[in-house]
């Protein structure tokens, strides 16, 4: 058995978001010299139970095994239908389990990709070595021949700036540079993120999700009902309301609940 191969697979599983503890299962499956095998993962994101099947196969020319893909399945709230999607595994910048869950929940993820071009000699697409960033989401109205939802991407040229979109909202967390950076990173991962709005001198908890397609940020109340707000509020209003809030006593207490930054 190739121990370096097992260590490599362990790291791939870990950094794709499936955690640790798979060494014994990998050793058992690979020790049987199976052509293909699967591992199962069950986790919870909030109240949602997520089940993933990880697919592995053996090389046709060596004793090496590869982590090829995983299929993630869960049932959205208030739905009788299971949602499922297969995500391919490459050498780098793979979609993690949490990002896959966020995509299948209808949200968008910001990733770095490698530019590809057609190699006419090999008759396949190969990487050019160049990188680019883009927002990705699933198109639930179209599927490929394998039954997977097709991807939609929105690159830099599309014109969505998450930072600018956030600054149109009276978000208290934008007043602190470190917290604001964490908020930005969380939304880029596709998370549904809890924040505090400064409204009439009080803090009100809301939830946010990036919406690159419409160049905006989706806002939800504490019951996750979507709110349709006028997002033309400038940063000056945020600062003035935040300053007003600082001068008030006692400081308002906000119940902490729901999704957090991760």
mmCIF file of C-alpha atoms in Angstrom:
data_model
loop_
_atom_site.group_PDB
_atom_site.id
_atom_site.type_symbol
_atom_site.label_atom_id
_atom_site.label_comp_id
_atom_site.label_asym_id
_atom_site.label_seq_id
_atom_site.Cartn_x
_atom_site.Cartn_y
_atom_site.Cartn_z
ATOM 1 C CA UNK A 1 0.000 0.000 0.000
ATOM 2 C CA UNK A 2 1.237 3.468 -0.904
ATOM 3 C CA UNK A 3 1.240 5.346 2.434
ATOM 4 C CA UNK A 4 1.978 8.705 0.792
ATOM 5 C CA UNK A 5 -1.093 8.222 -1.364
ATOM 6 C CA UNK A 6 -3.212 7.582 1.741
ATOM 7 C CA UNK A 7 -1.840 10.742 3.405
ATOM 8 C CA UNK A 8 -2.577 12.754 0.282
ATOM 9 C CA UNK A 9 -6.168 11.482 0.145
ATOM 10 C CA UNK A 10 -6.609 12.249 3.860
ATOM 11 C CA UNK A 11 -5.528 15.846 3.233
ATOM 12 C CA UNK A 12 -7.834 16.166 0.212
ATOM 13 C CA UNK A 13 -10.787 14.947 2.254
ATOM 14 C CA UNK A 14 -9.912 17.299 5.117
ATOM 15 C CA UNK A 15 -9.414 20.426 3.028
ATOM 16 C CA UNK A 16 -12.561 19.798 1.010
ATOM 17 C CA UNK A 17 -14.390 20.206 4.296
ATOM 18 C CA UNK A 18 -15.175 16.624 5.291
ATOM 19 C CA UNK A 19 -12.990 16.596 8.387
ATOM 20 C CA UNK A 20 -10.653 13.911 9.683
ATOM 21 C CA UNK A 21 -10.944 10.302 10.828
ATOM 22 C CA UNK A 22 -10.932 8.547 7.447
ATOM 23 C CA UNK A 23 -7.504 6.868 7.643
ATOM 24 C CA UNK A 24 -8.761 3.438 8.744
ATOM 25 C CA UNK A 25 -11.465 3.376 6.065
ATOM 26 C CA UNK A 26 -8.976 4.407 3.389
ATOM 27 C CA UNK A 27 -6.517 1.744 4.492
ATOM 28 C CA UNK A 28 -9.244 -0.893 4.456
ATOM 29 C CA UNK A 29 -10.587 0.006 1.003
ATOM 30 C CA UNK A 30 -7.183 0.494 -0.628
ATOM 31 C CA UNK A 31 -5.860 -2.661 1.054
ATOM 32 C CA UNK A 32 -8.494 -4.658 -0.852
ATOM 33 C CA UNK A 33 -7.152 -3.203 -4.111
ATOM 34 C CA UNK A 34 -10.631 -2.232 -5.201
ATOM 35 C CA UNK A 35 -11.020 -0.586 -8.590
ATOM 36 C CA UNK A 36 -13.473 1.911 -7.101
ATOM 37 C CA UNK A 37 -14.882 2.659 -3.662
ATOM 38 C CA UNK A 38 -17.014 5.215 -1.819
ATOM 39 C CA UNK A 39 -16.975 6.824 1.621
ATOM 40 C CA UNK A 40 -19.961 8.455 3.300
ATOM 41 C CA UNK A 41 -20.099 11.666 5.317
ATOM 42 C CA UNK A 42 -23.024 12.983 7.352
ATOM 43 C CA UNK A 43 -23.008 16.454 8.853
ATOM 44 C CA UNK A 44 -25.396 19.210 9.872
ATOM 45 C CA UNK A 45 -25.499 22.859 8.865
ATOM 46 C CA UNK A 46 -27.993 24.511 11.176
ATOM 47 C CA UNK A 47 -31.111 22.352 11.039
ATOM 48 C CA UNK A 48 -30.196 20.778 7.705
ATOM 49 C CA UNK A 49 -28.805 17.250 7.605
ATOM 50 C CA UNK A 50 -26.336 16.889 4.725
ATOM 51 C CA UNK A 51 -25.169 13.525 3.366
ATOM 52 C CA UNK A 52 -22.240 13.254 0.971
ATOM 53 C CA UNK A 53 -20.875 10.305 -0.985
ATOM 54 C CA UNK A 54 -17.153 10.577 -1.774
ATOM 55 C CA UNK A 55 -16.030 8.649 -4.891
ATOM 56 C CA UNK A 56 -12.525 7.207 -5.315
ATOM 57 C CA UNK A 57 -10.917 5.168 -8.094
ATOM 58 C CA UNK A 58 -7.633 3.408 -8.762
ATOM 59 C CA UNK A 59 -5.271 4.462 -11.534
ATOM 60 C CA UNK A 60 -5.169 2.159 -14.545
ATOM 61 C CA UNK A 61 -1.372 2.431 -14.704
ATOM 62 C CA UNK A 62 -0.269 2.415 -11.044
ATOM 63 C CA UNK A 63 -1.333 1.628 -7.468
ATOM 64 C CA UNK A 64 -2.410 5.230 -6.836
ATOM 65 C CA UNK A 65 -5.971 6.135 -5.881
ATOM 66 C CA UNK A 66 -7.743 9.400 -6.698
ATOM 67 C CA UNK A 67 -10.521 11.356 -4.995
ATOM 68 C CA UNK A 68 -12.609 12.081 -8.095
ATOM 69 C CA UNK A 69 -15.848 13.703 -6.953
ATOM 70 C CA UNK A 70 -18.489 13.866 -4.271
ATOM 71 C CA UNK A 71 -22.266 13.952 -4.395
ATOM 72 C CA UNK A 72 -23.981 16.126 -1.787
ATOM 73 C CA UNK A 73 -27.642 15.646 -0.877
ATOM 74 C CA UNK A 74 -30.015 17.342 1.556
ATOM 75 C CA UNK A 75 -33.669 18.270 1.922
ATOM 76 C CA UNK A 76 -34.293 22.047 2.088
ATOM 77 C CA UNK A 77 -36.670 23.360 4.783
ATOM 78 C CA UNK A 78 -40.383 23.069 3.972
ATOM 79 C CA UNK A 79 -39.653 20.842 0.970
ATOM 80 C CA UNK A 80 -40.453 17.213 0.218
ATOM 81 C CA UNK A 81 -37.831 17.078 -2.532
ATOM 82 C CA UNK A 82 -34.214 16.083 -2.007
ATOM 83 C CA UNK A 83 -31.614 18.379 -3.561
ATOM 84 C CA UNK A 84 -28.519 16.690 -4.965
ATOM 85 C CA UNK A 85 -25.456 17.759 -6.952
ATOM 86 C CA UNK A 86 -22.122 16.182 -7.912
ATOM 87 C CA UNK A 87 -18.949 18.281 -7.512
ATOM 88 C CA UNK A 88 -15.731 17.312 -9.257
ATOM 89 C CA UNK A 89 -12.380 17.269 -7.451
ATOM 90 C CA UNK A 90 -9.305 18.739 -9.123
ATOM 91 C CA UNK A 91 -5.801 19.648 -8.048
ATOM 92 C CA UNK A 92 -6.743 22.951 -6.380
ATOM 93 C CA UNK A 93 -9.517 25.435 -5.511
ATOM 94 C CA UNK A 94 -12.123 22.736 -5.093
ATOM 95 C CA UNK A 95 -15.623 23.574 -3.915
ATOM 96 C CA UNK A 96 -15.756 22.630 -0.249
ATOM 97 C CA UNK A 97 -18.629 20.758 1.353
ATOM 98 C CA UNK A 98 -19.951 23.939 3.020
ATOM 99 C CA UNK A 99 -19.687 25.872 -0.238
ATOM 100 C CA UNK A 100 -21.505 23.043 -2.047
ATOM 101 C CA UNK A 101 -24.273 23.172 0.552
ATOM 102 C CA UNK A 102 -24.506 26.954 0.108
ATOM 103 C CA UNK A 103 -24.705 26.595 -3.686
ATOM 104 C CA UNK A 104 -27.405 23.944 -3.438
ATOM 105 C CA UNK A 105 -29.264 26.268 -1.044
ATOM 106 C CA UNK A 106 -29.434 28.856 -3.839
ATOM 107 C CA UNK A 107 -26.596 31.137 -2.746
ATOM 108 C CA UNK A 108 -23.420 32.186 -4.591
ATOM 109 C CA UNK A 109 -19.754 31.444 -3.907
ATOM 110 C CA UNK A 110 -16.696 33.524 -4.850
ATOM 111 C CA UNK A 111 -13.790 31.342 -6.051
ATOM 112 C CA UNK A 112 -10.449 31.526 -7.822
ATOM 113 C CA UNK A 113 -10.305 29.588 -11.089
ATOM 114 C CA UNK A 114 -7.676 28.626 -13.647
ATOM 115 C CA UNK A 115 -8.178 29.818 -17.206
ATOM 116 C CA UNK A 116 -8.566 26.983 -19.717
ATOM 117 C CA UNK A 117 -7.926 26.800 -23.445
ATOM 118 C CA UNK A 118 -8.468 24.104 -26.080
ATOM 119 C CA UNK A 119 -5.396 22.017 -26.923
ATOM 120 C CA UNK A 120 -6.022 21.054 -30.540
ATOM 121 C CA UNK A 121 -3.382 18.300 -30.508
ATOM 122 C CA UNK A 122 -4.727 16.569 -27.388
ATOM 123 C CA UNK A 123 -8.316 17.584 -28.241
ATOM 124 C CA UNK A 124 -9.042 18.677 -24.683
ATOM 125 C CA UNK A 125 -9.015 21.777 -22.519
ATOM 126 C CA UNK A 126 -5.838 22.492 -20.530
ATOM 127 C CA UNK A 127 -4.961 25.194 -18.008
ATOM 128 C CA UNK A 128 -3.081 28.272 -19.196
ATOM 129 C CA UNK A 129 -1.590 28.999 -15.777
ATOM 130 C CA UNK A 130 -3.577 32.225 -15.473
ATOM 131 C CA UNK A 131 -5.987 32.742 -12.591
ATOM 132 C CA UNK A 132 -9.203 34.706 -12.294
ATOM 133 C CA UNK A 133 -11.905 35.269 -9.690
ATOM 134 C CA UNK A 134 -15.612 34.775 -10.264
ATOM 135 C CA UNK A 135 -18.885 34.326 -8.440
ATOM 136 C CA UNK A 136 -20.543 30.957 -9.068
ATOM 137 C CA UNK A 137 -24.123 29.826 -8.552
ATOM 138 C CA UNK A 138 -26.313 26.957 -9.724
ATOM 139 C CA UNK A 139 -28.929 27.378 -12.434
ATOM 140 C CA UNK A 140 -31.830 25.314 -11.115
ATOM 141 C CA UNK A 141 -33.662 25.600 -14.438
ATOM 142 C CA UNK A 142 -31.031 23.729 -16.459
ATOM 143 C CA UNK A 143 -29.283 20.402 -15.959
ATOM 144 C CA UNK A 144 -26.518 18.616 -17.853
ATOM 145 C CA UNK A 145 -26.696 15.077 -19.245
ATOM 146 C CA UNK A 146 -25.804 13.667 -15.819
ATOM 147 C CA UNK A 147 -28.695 15.431 -14.108
ATOM 148 C CA UNK A 148 -26.521 18.044 -12.377
ATOM 149 C CA UNK A 149 -27.546 21.691 -12.303
ATOM 150 C CA UNK A 150 -25.483 23.838 -14.627
ATOM 151 C CA UNK A 151 -23.172 26.497 -13.222
ATOM 152 C CA UNK A 152 -23.472 30.218 -13.836
ATOM 153 C CA UNK A 153 -20.450 32.452 -13.310
ATOM 154 C CA UNK A 154 -20.127 36.205 -12.884
ATOM 155 C CA UNK A 155 -16.576 37.499 -13.322
ATOM 156 C CA UNK A 156 -14.973 40.871 -12.647
ATOM 157 C CA UNK A 157 -16.309 42.257 -15.927
ATOM 158 C CA UNK A 158 -19.869 41.637 -14.762
ATOM 159 C CA UNK A 159 -19.520 44.572 -12.379
ATOM 160 C CA UNK A 160 -20.611 43.210 -9.011
ATOM 161 C CA UNK A 161 -18.684 44.718 -6.072
ATOM 162 C CA UNK A 162 -19.692 43.101 -2.781
ATOM 163 C CA UNK A 163 -17.988 45.757 -0.658
ATOM 164 C CA UNK A 164 -19.908 48.556 -2.371
ATOM 165 C CA UNK A 165 -23.173 46.632 -2.074
ATOM 166 C CA UNK A 166 -22.647 46.214 1.674
ATOM 167 C CA UNK A 167 -21.919 49.902 2.148
ATOM 168 C CA UNK A 168 -25.420 50.728 0.897
ATOM 169 C CA UNK A 169 -26.848 49.059 4.002
ATOM 170 C CA UNK A 170 -26.737 50.315 7.629
ATOM 171 C CA UNK A 171 -24.594 47.407 8.863
ATOM 172 C CA UNK A 172 -23.056 48.027 12.293
ATOM 173 C CA UNK A 173 -20.232 45.529 11.656
ATOM 174 C CA UNK A 174 -18.814 47.731 8.892
ATOM 175 C CA UNK A 175 -17.626 50.142 11.580
ATOM 176 C CA UNK A 176 -14.831 47.753 12.584
ATOM 177 C CA UNK A 177 -12.210 46.879 9.972
ATOM 178 C CA UNK A 178 -11.534 43.351 11.244
ATOM 179 C CA UNK A 179 -15.207 42.441 11.630
ATOM 180 C CA UNK A 180 -16.002 43.934 8.223
ATOM 181 C CA UNK A 181 -13.282 41.785 6.608
ATOM 182 C CA UNK A 182 -14.691 38.657 8.268
ATOM 183 C CA UNK A 183 -18.163 39.560 7.042
ATOM 184 C CA UNK A 184 -16.891 39.946 3.475
ATOM 185 C CA UNK A 185 -15.076 36.591 3.588
ATOM 186 C CA UNK A 186 -18.105 34.798 5.027
ATOM 187 C CA UNK A 187 -20.403 36.106 2.294
ATOM 188 C CA UNK A 188 -17.845 35.156 -0.365
ATOM 189 C CA UNK A 189 -18.070 31.557 0.873
ATOM 190 C CA UNK A 190 -21.798 31.664 0.215
ATOM 191 C CA UNK A 191 -22.808 31.737 3.869
ATOM 192 C CA UNK A 192 -26.087 33.152 5.121
ATOM 193 C CA UNK A 193 -24.584 35.666 7.534
ATOM 194 C CA UNK A 194 -26.095 37.324 10.602
ATOM 195 C CA UNK A 195 -25.450 41.067 11.038
ATOM 196 C CA UNK A 196 -26.871 43.998 12.989
ATOM 197 C CA UNK A 197 -28.563 46.909 11.239
ATOM 198 C CA UNK A 198 -28.537 50.331 12.887
ATOM 199 C CA UNK A 199 -32.178 51.433 12.613
ATOM 200 C CA UNK A 200 -33.568 54.449 14.485
ATOM 201 C CA UNK A 201 -30.709 54.283 16.958
ATOM 202 C CA UNK A 202 -31.295 50.611 17.732
ATOM 203 C CA UNK A 203 -29.649 47.380 16.616
ATOM 204 C CA UNK A 204 -31.826 44.984 14.655
ATOM 205 C CA UNK A 205 -30.594 41.546 13.669
ATOM 206 C CA UNK A 206 -30.837 40.584 9.997
ATOM 207 C CA UNK A 207 -29.302 37.978 7.713
ATOM 208 C CA UNK A 208 -27.424 38.627 4.475
ATOM 209 C CA UNK A 209 -26.478 36.673 1.368
ATOM 210 C CA UNK A 210 -24.519 37.904 -1.648
ATOM 211 C CA UNK A 211 -26.527 38.122 -4.874
ATOM 212 C CA UNK A 212 -24.045 38.800 -7.695
ATOM 213 C CA UNK A 213 -26.588 38.126 -10.442
ATOM 214 C CA UNK A 214 -28.557 41.212 -9.419
ATOM 215 C CA UNK A 215 -25.479 43.076 -8.153
ATOM 216 C CA UNK A 216 -26.916 43.365 -4.659
ATOM 217 C CA UNK A 217 -27.133 41.771 -1.231
ATOM 218 C CA UNK A 218 -30.215 39.816 -0.195
ATOM 219 C CA UNK A 219 -31.572 40.805 3.237
ATOM 220 C CA UNK A 220 -33.680 38.575 5.492
ATOM 221 C CA UNK A 221 -35.389 39.095 8.841
ATOM 222 C CA UNK A 222 -34.826 36.856 11.874
ATOM 223 C CA UNK A 223 -37.396 34.375 10.508
ATOM 224 C CA UNK A 224 -35.484 34.271 7.204
ATOM 225 C CA UNK A 225 -38.225 36.093 5.326
ATOM 226 C CA UNK A 226 -36.713 38.089 2.476
ATOM 227 C CA UNK A 227 -36.926 41.862 2.892
ATOM 228 C CA UNK A 228 -37.094 44.231 -0.051
ATOM 229 C CA UNK A 229 -35.192 47.307 1.047
ATOM 230 C CA UNK A 230 -34.034 50.479 -0.603
ATOM 231 C CA UNK A 231 -30.309 49.764 -0.822
ATOM 232 C CA UNK A 232 -29.346 53.328 -1.719
ATOM 233 C CA UNK A 233 -28.393 54.295 1.817
ATOM 234 C CA UNK A 234 -24.898 55.731 1.852
ATOM 235 C CA UNK A 235 -22.108 55.115 4.314
ATOM 236 C CA UNK A 236 -22.684 58.576 5.767
ATOM 237 C CA UNK A 237 -26.052 57.460 7.095
ATOM 238 C CA UNK A 238 -24.490 54.335 8.583
ATOM 239 C CA UNK A 239 -21.806 56.379 10.338
ATOM 240 C CA UNK A 240 -24.270 58.976 11.650
ATOM 241 C CA UNK A 241 -26.633 56.334 12.982
ATOM 242 C CA UNK A 242 -23.765 54.405 14.524
ATOM 243 C CA UNK A 243 -22.523 57.580 16.229
ATOM 244 C CA UNK A 244 -26.014 58.243 17.545
ATOM 245 C CA UNK A 245 -26.170 54.720 18.874
ATOM 246 C CA UNK A 246 -22.828 55.098 20.681
ATOM 247 C CA UNK A 247 -24.160 58.099 22.597
ATOM 248 C CA UNK A 248 -27.201 56.258 23.868
ATOM 249 C CA UNK A 249 -27.287 54.527 27.245
ATOM 250 C CA UNK A 250 -27.708 51.783 28.103
ATOM 251 C CA UNK A 251 -26.289 49.982 25.053
ATOM 252 C CA UNK A 252 -28.881 47.806 23.318
ATOM 253 C CA UNK A 253 -28.617 44.071 23.811
ATOM 254 C CA UNK A 254 -28.951 41.919 20.720
ATOM 255 C CA UNK A 255 -29.857 38.281 20.917
ATOM 256 C CA UNK A 256 -27.235 36.218 19.130
ATOM 257 C CA UNK A 257 -28.696 33.387 17.101
ATOM 258 C CA UNK A 258 -28.627 31.775 13.700
ATOM 259 C CA UNK A 259 -25.730 31.394 11.253
ATOM 260 C CA UNK A 260 -22.348 32.818 12.219
ATOM 261 C CA UNK A 261 -19.198 33.633 10.309
ATOM 262 C CA UNK A 262 -17.162 30.603 9.324
#
